[in-house]
Coordinates of C-alpha atoms in Angstrom, one line a residue:
X1 CA -0.2 0.1 0.0
X2 CA 1.5 3.5 -1.1
X3 CA 1.7 6.4 1.2
X4 CA 2.3 10.4 1.0
X5 CA 5.7 11.9 2.2
X6 CA 6.4 15.6 2.3
X7 CA 10.0 16.2 1.4
X8 CA 12.0 18.1 4.1
X9 CA 15.6 18.3 2.8
X10 CA 17.2 18.6 -0.6
X11 CA 18.8 15.5 -2.1
X12 CA 20.4 15.4 -5.7
X13 CA 20.0 11.9 -7.5
X14 CA 24.0 10.7 -7.8
X15 CA 23.1 7.4 -9.8
X16 CA 20.8 5.9 -12.3
X17 CA 17.6 4.7 -10.2
X18 CA 17.7 7.5 -7.7
X19 CA 15.0 10.2 -7.3
X20 CA 15.9 13.9 -6.9
X21 CA 14.0 15.4 -4.1
X22 CA 13.1 19.1 -3.6
X23 CA 11.6 20.8 -0.2
X24 CA 8.2 21.0 0.0
X25 CA 7.3 18.3 -2.8
X26 CA 4.8 15.4 -2.1
X27 CA 6.3 12.3 -3.1
X28 CA 3.9 8.7 -3.2
X29 CA 5.8 6.4 -1.5
X30 CA 5.5 3.0 -3.0
X31 CA 7.7 0.8 -1.2
X32 CA 9.7 1.2 2.1
X33 CA 11.4 -1.8 3.7
X34 CA 11.5 -1.8 7.8
X35 CA 15.0 -3.1 7.7
X36 CA 16.2 -0.1 5.5
X37 CA 16.2 3.6 5.4
X38 CA 15.8 4.1 1.7
X39 CA 12.4 4.5 0.2
X40 CA 11.4 3.8 -3.3
X41 CA 8.7 6.8 -4.7
X42 CA 7.1 8.5 -7.3
X43 CA 7.4 12.2 -7.5
X44 CA 4.6 15.1 -8.7
X45 CA 6.0 14.6 -12.5
X46 CA 5.8 10.8 -12.4
X47 CA 9.4 10.0 -12.1
X48 CA 10.1 7.1 -9.8
X49 CA 13.2 6.3 -7.7
X50 CA 15.2 5.4 -4.8
X51 CA 15.6 8.1 -2.0
X52 CA 16.6 8.6 1.1
X53 CA 13.8 7.7 4.1
X54 CA 15.2 10.3 6.6
X55 CA 15.0 13.3 3.7
X56 CA 11.1 13.0 4.0
X57 CA 8.4 13.1 6.6
X58 CA 5.8 10.6 6.4
X59 CA 2.0 11.8 6.2
X60 CA 0.2 9.2 7.8
X61 CA -3.3 8.3 6.9
X62 CA -6.1 8.0 9.3
X63 CA -5.6 4.1 9.0
X64 CA -2.7 2.7 11.2
X65 CA 0.2 1.1 9.1
X66 CA 2.3 -0.7 11.6
X67 CA 5.0 -1.5 9.1
X68 CA 5.2 2.2 8.0
X69 CA 5.4 3.2 11.6
X70 CA 8.0 0.8 12.8
X71 CA 9.9 1.8 9.4
X72 CA 10.0 5.3 10.9
X73 CA 11.3 4.2 14.2
X74 CA 14.2 2.7 12.9
X75 CA 16.5 5.8 12.7
X76 CA 15.5 6.5 16.4
X77 CA 17.4 3.4 17.4
X78 CA 21.0 2.2 17.3
X79 CA 20.0 -0.9 15.5
X80 CA 22.2 -2.6 12.9
X81 CA 20.5 -2.4 9.6
X82 CA 20.8 -6.1 8.4
X83 CA 20.6 -7.3 5.0
X84 CA 17.4 -6.8 3.3
X85 CA 16.1 -7.7 -0.2
X86 CA 14.5 -4.5 -1.8
X87 CA 11.9 -5.7 -4.5
X88 CA 10.2 -3.0 -6.9
X89 CA 8.2 -2.6 -10.2
X90 CA 11.3 -1.6 -11.9
X91 CA 13.6 -4.3 -10.7
X92 CA 12.9 -8.0 -9.7
X93 CA 15.2 -7.6 -6.8
X94 CA 18.0 -5.4 -5.6
X95 CA 20.5 -7.6 -3.3
X96 CA 21.8 -6.0 -0.2
X97 CA 24.6 -7.5 1.7
X98 CA 25.1 -4.8 4.0
X99 CA 23.4 -1.9 5.8
X100 CA 21.9 1.3 4.2
X101 CA 24.0 4.3 3.3
X102 CA 22.0 6.7 5.0
X103 CA 24.0 10.1 5.6
X104 CA 26.4 9.6 2.9
X105 CA 25.0 12.6 1.1
X106 CA 24.7 16.2 2.4
X107 CA 21.6 17.2 3.8
X108 CA 20.1 20.6 3.1
X109 CA 17.0 21.5 5.6
X110 CA 14.0 22.5 3.9
X111 CA 13.6 26.3 2.8
X112 CA 17.1 26.9 4.2
X113 CA 18.8 28.5 1.3
X114 CA 15.7 29.7 -0.4
X115 CA 13.5 31.3 2.9
X116 CA 15.9 31.8 5.3
X117 CA 14.7 29.0 7.9
X118 CA 16.7 28.6 10.7
X119 CA 16.1 24.7 11.0
X120 CA 19.5 22.9 11.5
X121 CA 20.6 19.7 9.5
X122 CA 20.6 16.6 11.3
X123 CA 23.9 15.8 13.0
X124 CA 25.1 12.9 14.8
X125 CA 26.1 14.0 18.2
X126 CA 29.4 12.3 19.5
X127 CA 28.3 12.5 22.8
X128 CA 25.1 10.5 23.4
X129 CA 24.8 10.3 27.0
X130 CA 25.4 12.9 30.0
X131 CA 25.9 11.3 33.4
X132 CA 24.8 12.9 36.5
X133 CA 25.0 12.6 40.1
X134 CA 21.9 10.5 40.3
X135 CA 23.3 7.8 37.6
X136 CA 25.1 6.0 40.4
X137 CA 21.9 5.8 43.0
X138 CA 20.5 2.6 41.9
X139 CA 23.8 0.9 42.6
X140 CA 24.2 2.8 45.7
X141 CA 21.0 1.9 46.8
X142 CA 21.2 -1.9 46.4
X143 CA 19.7 -2.7 43.1
X144 CA 20.8 -6.0 41.7
X145 CA 20.9 -7.0 37.9
X146 CA 22.4 -10.0 35.9
X147 CA 26.0 -9.5 35.0
X148 CA 27.9 -11.4 32.5
X149 CA 31.4 -9.7 32.8
X150 CA 33.5 -9.4 35.7
X151 CA 36.0 -6.4 36.4
X152 CA 39.2 -6.8 38.1
X153 CA 40.9 -4.2 40.5
X154 CA 44.3 -4.6 42.1
X155 CA 45.4 -2.0 44.8
X156 CA 49.1 -0.9 45.0
X157 CA 51.1 2.2 46.7
X158 CA 49.6 4.3 43.6
X159 CA 45.9 3.3 44.5
X160 CA 43.9 1.1 42.5
X161 CA 44.3 0.0 39.3
X162 CA 42.9 -2.1 36.6
X163 CA 44.5 -5.5 35.8
X164 CA 46.1 -5.4 32.5
X165 CA 46.6 -8.2 30.1
X166 CA 50.2 -9.8 29.8
X167 CA 50.1 -9.3 26.1
X168 CA 48.2 -5.9 25.0
X169 CA 46.0 -6.1 22.6
X170 CA 46.5 -4.4 19.3
X171 CA 43.8 -3.7 16.5
X172 CA 45.3 -2.7 12.8
X173 CA 42.8 -1.3 10.5
X174 CA 43.7 -1.4 6.7
X175 CA 42.3 -2.3 3.2
X176 CA 39.5 -0.2 2.9
X177 CA 37.4 -1.1 0.2
X178 CA 34.7 0.8 -1.6
X179 CA 31.8 -1.7 -2.0
X180 CA 28.3 -1.4 -3.6
X181 CA 24.7 -2.4 -2.7
X182 CA 21.2 -2.3 -4.8
X183 CA 23.0 -3.3 -7.8
X184 CA 25.7 -0.9 -7.6
X185 CA 23.4 2.2 -7.2
X186 CA 24.7 2.8 -3.3
X187 CA 28.6 2.8 -2.4
X188 CA 30.1 2.5 1.4
X189 CA 33.6 2.0 2.6
X190 CA 34.4 -1.2 4.6
X191 CA 37.6 -1.6 6.6
X192 CA 39.7 -4.4 7.4
X193 CA 40.1 -4.9 11.2
X194 CA 42.9 -7.4 12.3
X195 CA 43.7 -8.1 15.9
X196 CA 47.1 -9.0 16.8
X197 CA 46.1 -12.2 18.9
X198 CA 44.2 -14.2 16.1
X199 CA 45.5 -12.3 12.9
X200 CA 42.0 -13.3 11.9
X201 CA 40.3 -10.3 9.7
X202 CA 36.9 -8.8 10.3
X203 CA 35.2 -6.1 7.9
X204 CA 33.3 -3.0 9.2
X205 CA 31.9 0.1 7.7
X206 CA 31.7 3.4 9.7
X207 CA 28.1 2.8 10.7
X208 CA 29.3 -0.3 12.7
X209 CA 31.9 1.7 14.6
X210 CA 29.4 4.4 15.3
X211 CA 27.0 1.7 16.7
X212 CA 29.7 0.4 18.6
X213 CA 30.7 3.7 20.1
X214 CA 27.4 4.3 21.2
X215 CA 27.1 0.7 23.0
X216 CA 30.5 1.4 24.9
X217 CA 29.4 4.8 25.7
X218 CA 26.2 3.8 27.4
X219 CA 28.0 0.9 29.1
X220 CA 31.2 2.3 30.2
X221 CA 30.6 6.2 30.2
X222 CA 30.0 6.4 33.9
X223 CA 33.5 5.0 34.9
X224 CA 35.9 5.1 31.9
X225 CA 37.0 8.1 29.8
X226 CA 35.7 7.2 26.2
X227 CA 37.6 8.6 23.2
X228 CA 35.4 10.2 20.8
X229 CA 34.8 8.3 17.6
X230 CA 35.9 10.7 14.3
X231 CA 32.8 12.8 13.0
X232 CA 31.1 11.5 10.1
X233 CA 32.1 13.5 7.2
X234 CA 29.9 13.4 4.1
X235 CA 32.0 12.8 1.1
X236 CA 30.4 13.8 -2.5
X237 CA 33.2 11.3 -3.9
X238 CA 35.1 8.4 -2.5
X239 CA 38.3 10.4 -3.1
X240 CA 41.7 8.3 -1.9
X241 CA 42.1 11.2 0.5
X242 CA 39.0 11.0 2.3
X243 CA 39.4 7.3 2.4
X244 CA 43.0 7.4 3.8
X245 CA 42.0 10.0 6.6
X246 CA 38.8 8.3 7.6
X247 CA 40.6 5.0 8.1
X248 CA 43.6 6.8 10.1
X249 CA 40.9 8.8 12.4
X250 CA 39.5 5.0 13.2
X251 CA 42.7 3.6 13.8
X252 CA 43.6 6.0 16.5
X253 CA 40.3 5.5 17.8
X254 CA 40.3 1.5 18.1
X255 CA 44.1 1.7 19.3
X256 CA 43.0 3.7 22.2
X257 CA 40.0 1.3 22.4
X258 CA 42.3 -1.9 22.3
X259 CA 44.4 -0.4 24.9
X260 CA 42.1 -0.2 27.5
X261 CA 42.3 -3.1 30.0
X262 CA 38.7 -3.1 30.6
X263 CA 37.0 -1.9 27.2
X264 CA 39.3 -4.5 25.3
X265 CA 38.2 -7.5 27.1
X266 CA 34.5 -6.6 27.0
X267 CA 31.9 -9.2 25.4
X268 CA 30.6 -6.2 23.1
X269 CA 34.2 -5.0 21.8
X270 CA 35.3 -8.9 21.3
X271 CA 32.1 -9.4 19.3
X272 CA 33.0 -6.3 17.2
X273 CA 36.4 -7.6 16.4
X274 CA 35.7 -11.4 16.3
X275 CA 32.5 -11.6 14.2
X276 CA 32.3 -10.3 10.8
X277 CA 29.8 -8.1 9.6
X278 CA 26.5 -9.3 7.7
X279 CA 28.3 -9.5 4.3
X280 CA 30.9 -11.9 5.6
X281 CA 29.3 -14.1 8.1
X282 CA 26.0 -15.7 9.1
X283 CA 23.4 -12.7 9.6
X284 CA 21.9 -14.6 12.7
X285 CA 25.6 -14.7 14.4
X286 CA 26.0 -11.2 14.0
X287 CA 22.6 -10.2 15.1
X288 CA 22.7 -12.5 18.1
X289 CA 25.7 -10.6 19.5
X290 CA 24.4 -7.3 18.9
X291 CA 21.2 -8.0 20.5
X292 CA 22.8 -9.3 23.6
X293 CA 25.0 -6.1 23.9
X294 CA 21.6 -4.0 23.6
X295 CA 19.7 -5.9 26.1
X296 CA 22.5 -5.6 28.5
X297 CA 21.5 -4.4 31.9
X298 CA 24.8 -3.3 33.3
X299 CA 24.9 0.1 31.8
X300 CA 25.2 3.7 33.1
X301 CA 25.6 3.6 36.9
X302 CA 24.9 -0.3 37.1
X303 CA 28.2 -1.0 35.5
X304 CA 30.0 -0.8 39.0
X305 CA 27.9 -4.3 39.7
X306 CA 30.3 -6.0 37.8
X307 CA 33.4 -4.8 39.9
X308 CA 34.9 -7.7 41.7
X309 CA 34.5 -7.6 45.6
X310 CA 37.5 -6.7 47.6
X311 CA 38.2 -5.4 51.2
X312 CA 40.3 -2.4 49.8
X313 CA 37.7 -0.3 48.0
X314 CA 37.9 3.0 49.8
X315 CA 36.2 6.5 49.3
X316 CA 38.2 9.4 48.1
X317 CA 37.1 12.5 49.8
X318 CA 35.7 15.7 48.2
X319 CA 38.8 17.5 48.1
X320 CA 40.8 14.9 46.0
X321 CA 37.6 14.8 43.6
X322 CA 38.1 18.7 43.3
X323 CA 41.7 18.5 42.6
X324 CA 40.9 15.9 39.7
X325 CA 38.4 18.3 38.0
X326 CA 40.7 21.1 38.5
X327 CA 43.5 19.3 36.7
X328 CA 41.2 18.4 33.9
X329 CA 40.1 21.9 33.7
X330 CA 43.7 23.1 33.4
X331 CA 45.1 20.2 31.3
X332 CA 42.0 20.7 28.8
X333 CA 43.0 24.7 28.3
X334 CA 46.5 23.8 28.0
X335 CA 46.0 21.2 25.5
X336 CA 43.4 23.8 23.4
X337 CA 46.0 26.2 23.6
X338 CA 48.9 23.8 22.1
X339 CA 46.4 23.0 19.4
X340 CA 46.0 26.4 18.5
X341 CA 49.5 27.5 18.7
X342 CA 50.9 24.4 16.8
X343 CA 48.2 25.0 14.0
X344 CA 49.3 28.6 13.8
X345 CA 52.8 27.3 13.4
X346 CA 52.0 24.9 10.8
X347 CA 50.0 27.7 8.8
X348 CA 53.1 29.9 9.1
X349 CA 55.2 27.2 7.9
X350 CA 53.6 26.3 4.6
X351 CA 52.6 29.8 4.1
X352 CA 54.4 33.2 5.0
X353 CA 57.3 31.4 6.4
X354 CA 58.2 29.7 3.0
X355 CA 57.2 32.8 1.1
X356 CA 59.8 34.8 3.3
X357 CA 62.8 32.4 2.5
X358 CA 61.8 32.1 -1.1
X359 CA 62.1 36.2 -1.3
X360 CA 65.1 36.1 0.5
X361 CA 66.3 33.5 -1.9
X362 CA 64.9 35.4 -4.9
X363 CA 67.2 38.4 -3.8
X364 CA 70.3 36.7 -3.5
X365 CA 69.6 35.4 -6.9
X366 CA 69.0 38.9 -8.5
X367 CA 72.1 40.0 -6.9
X368 CA 73.8 37.0 -8.6
X369 CA 72.0 38.1 -11.9
X370 CA 73.4 41.6 -11.5
X371 CA 77.1 40.5 -10.8
X372 CA 76.9 38.5 -14.2
X373 CA 76.5 41.7 -16.1
X374 CA 79.7 43.2 -14.2
X375 CA 82.7 43.5 -16.8
X376 CA 85.0 42.5 -13.8
X377 CA 87.1 39.4 -14.5
X378 CA 86.2 37.8 -11.1
X379 CA 82.4 38.1 -11.2
X380 CA 82.0 34.4 -11.9
X381 CA 83.1 33.2 -8.3
X382 CA 80.7 35.6 -6.7
X383 CA 78.1 35.2 -8.9
X384 CA 77.9 31.6 -8.6
X385 CA 78.4 31.6 -5.0
X386 CA 75.2 34.1 -4.6
X387 CA 73.0 32.0 -7.0
X388 CA 73.9 29.0 -4.6
X389 CA 72.8 30.9 -1.6
X390 CA 69.3 31.7 -3.4
X391 CA 68.8 28.1 -4.1
X392 CA 69.9 27.3 -0.2
X393 CA 67.1 29.7 0.6
X394 CA 64.8 28.3 -1.5
X395 CA 65.4 24.8 -0.1
X396 CA 65.1 26.0 3.6
X397 CA 61.8 27.5 2.8
X398 CA 60.7 24.0 1.4
X399 CA 62.3 22.0 4.2
X400 CA 59.8 24.4 6.5
X401 CA 56.8 23.9 4.0
X402 CA 57.1 20.1 4.4
X403 CA 58.2 19.8 8.1
X404 CA 54.7 19.9 9.8
X405 CA 53.8 16.9 8.5
X406 CA 56.9 15.1 10.1
X407 CA 56.6 16.4 13.4
X408 CA 53.6 18.9 14.3
X409 CA 50.9 16.9 12.7
X410 CA 51.2 14.2 15.3
X411 CA 51.6 16.5 18.0
X412 CA 48.0 17.9 16.9
X413 CA 46.5 14.9 16.5
X414 CA 47.6 13.4 19.9
X415 CA 46.4 17.0 21.7
X416 CA 43.1 16.6 19.8
X417 CA 42.7 13.0 21.3
X418 CA 43.0 14.1 24.7
X419 CA 41.0 17.1 24.3
X420 CA 38.3 14.9 23.6
X421 CA 38.9 12.2 26.8
X422 CA 38.9 15.3 28.9
X423 CA 35.7 16.5 28.1
X424 CA 34.3 13.1 29.9
X425 CA 35.7 14.1 32.9
X426 CA 33.3 16.3 34.3
X427 CA 30.8 13.4 34.1
X428 CA 33.1 10.9 35.8
X429 CA 33.3 13.6 38.5
X430 CA 29.4 13.8 38.6
X431 CA 29.3 10.4 39.3
X432 CA 32.1 10.0 42.0
X433 CA 30.5 13.1 43.6
X434 CA 27.0 11.5 43.7
X435 CA 28.5 8.3 45.2
X436 CA 30.6 10.4 47.7
X437 CA 27.2 12.3 48.9
X438 CA 25.3 9.3 49.1
X439 CA 28.0 7.7 51.2
X440 CA 28.0 10.8 53.8
X441 CA 24.3 11.2 54.1
X442 CA 24.0 7.5 55.1
X443 CA 26.8 8.0 57.7
X444 CA 24.7 11.0 58.9
X445 CA 21.6 9.1 59.0
X446 CA 23.2 6.5 60.8
X447 CA 24.7 8.7 63.3
X448 CA 20.9 9.9 64.0
X449 CA 19.9 6.4 64.2
X450 CA 17.6 6.7 61.0
X451 CA 19.2 4.0 59.5
X452 CA 20.9 0.7 60.8
X453 CA 24.6 0.6 61.0
X454 CA 24.6 -2.6 58.5
X455 CA 22.6 -0.2 55.9
X456 CA 25.1 2.6 56.3
X457 CA 28.0 -0.1 55.8
X458 CA 26.4 -1.5 52.5
X459 CA 25.8 2.0 51.2
X460 CA 29.5 3.1 51.9
X461 CA 31.0 -0.1 50.7
X462 CA 29.3 0.3 47.3
X463 CA 30.3 3.8 47.1
X464 CA 34.0 2.7 47.7
X465 CA 33.4 0.5 44.9
X466 CA 32.7 3.7 42.7
X467 CA 35.4 5.8 44.0
X468 CA 37.9 2.9 43.5
X469 CA 37.0 2.1 39.9
X470 CA 37.1 6.0 38.8
X471 CA 40.2 6.5 40.5
X472 CA 41.5 3.3 38.7
X473 CA 40.4 5.0 35.4
X474 CA 42.2 8.5 36.4
X475 CA 45.5 6.8 37.4
X476 CA 45.2 5.0 33.8
X477 CA 44.3 8.2 32.1
X478 CA 47.4 9.7 33.8
X479 CA 49.5 7.0 32.7
X480 CA 48.6 6.8 29.2
X481 CA 48.7 11.1 29.4
X482 CA 52.5 10.9 30.6
X483 CA 53.3 8.1 27.9
X484 CA 51.9 9.5 25.2
X485 CA 53.3 13.1 25.3
X486 CA 56.4 12.0 26.4
X487 CA 56.7 9.6 23.0
X488 CA 55.0 12.6 21.1
X489 CA 57.3 15.3 22.3
X490 CA 60.5 13.3 22.1
X491 CA 59.3 12.7 18.3
X492 CA 58.6 16.4 17.7
X493 CA 62.0 17.3 19.0
X494 CA 63.8 14.7 17.1
X495 CA 62.2 15.9 13.9
X496 CA 62.8 19.5 14.9
X497 CA 66.5 18.5 15.4
X498 CA 67.0 16.7 12.1
X499 CA 65.4 19.8 10.1
X500 CA 67.8 22.1 11.6
X501 CA 70.5 20.0 10.7
X502 CA 69.7 20.0 7.3
X503 CA 69.3 23.7 7.2
X504 CA 72.9 23.8 9.0
X505 CA 74.1 21.6 6.8
X506 CA 73.2 23.7 3.5
X507 CA 74.2 27.1 5.3
X508 CA 77.7 25.7 5.7
X509 CA 77.8 24.3 2.2
X510 CA 76.8 27.7 1.0
X511 CA 79.3 29.4 3.4
X512 CA 81.8 27.1 1.7
X513 CA 81.1 28.6 -1.7
X514 CA 82.7 31.9 -0.9
X515 CA 86.0 30.7 0.1
X516 CA 87.2 31.6 -3.1

């Protein structure tokens, strides 16, 4: 049964079989599958084709159509859009072996460019959850859930710590492939992911990473600083530069995740790196693991239910929590400043600085040319020397131009990574303060005999679990922060030394030309 839809966003057809959409027009939707976000329809002038479902708003009839309502709800979930077979009047079948390509094209809000509407285009929020003091109350109050994972803490002179695997997990992303669906009408990019412990590769596209990020943030975001997933850029074409940049961003993200001793061992992450996507494995195998992750009850504040019992749990005092927050704020400002200064330096190296050296070189070259016009018999030596100086300064300008990709780029990238991690600190401190306040509240209630000593001790113990887990994460973060900046700044300085050694060698060589 067909239905009507009003176009909300402009969409220009890119391939044969697609339908151009104009904001405000009414489309007759002839086919929509509940497991896909691409619809088929006919516009007002009789053209028929495929178009993204989220670019239109369905105009529902008075009669309820459950299958259409379910299709409309698909985009509000983090459901994996599994393999479907789309059939239409034009084609006997479009064979689909992966998920839909929604958001691979630019979204232009209705009337934005024609009537000045302030409506904003849909944009994926990188932070899906915000954790408050109340997040941990169900756990602190003694609520119980079924858990499938056990998280271990150890205690040493530096405080609580996660338990690290003997052989750290590493995942390499390589071999990006442009694949097609709908008989070649739609394209998407899949990436090969290979864990170092098995060397058995799996393939995932960006949407799979996005789903994983959402699940990890929901489950671990109240106790672990979650690296931000690279934003979903919208490529008009699948250029090599875009593919390589996307792969680099995903590699940085999954490397950080793989190094975390808790996340890397979690069932959801293991499922992601062990089970192939729907094109390369049993559909049921992928879906079953995905459904288990989505039904997990140990999320948010209840993640602390998975911490193994210990007699060494202790509460941080409020002053220590405030110090952590102050540190995060100061570090965040310093990191942002470093990014800004380094980007300015990169722009200068690739712009004005190179131009300045080329101008100097040209000036020496012009001076050399002037000597060539002299009738003095010794003009050749000074002319050649000055010409070499001009070339030397051209080379120095090019060295400065090429240098940022050798040193400054890595400094900016690690700083941007930590800029994202530091934005998670307030959430962790909210959860920690919520636990501390609840423990202090029960201590006061016990003192006034409003709760039993046993009830107070149970709350304080559970608050100690929260406090110890968050302290372990802060210790992990500080270790990573120190190690990463040590390596990155060492690399930066090494490359700077190499560049200035080259400059020194060139200047010495130019100097030697004047020994005549």
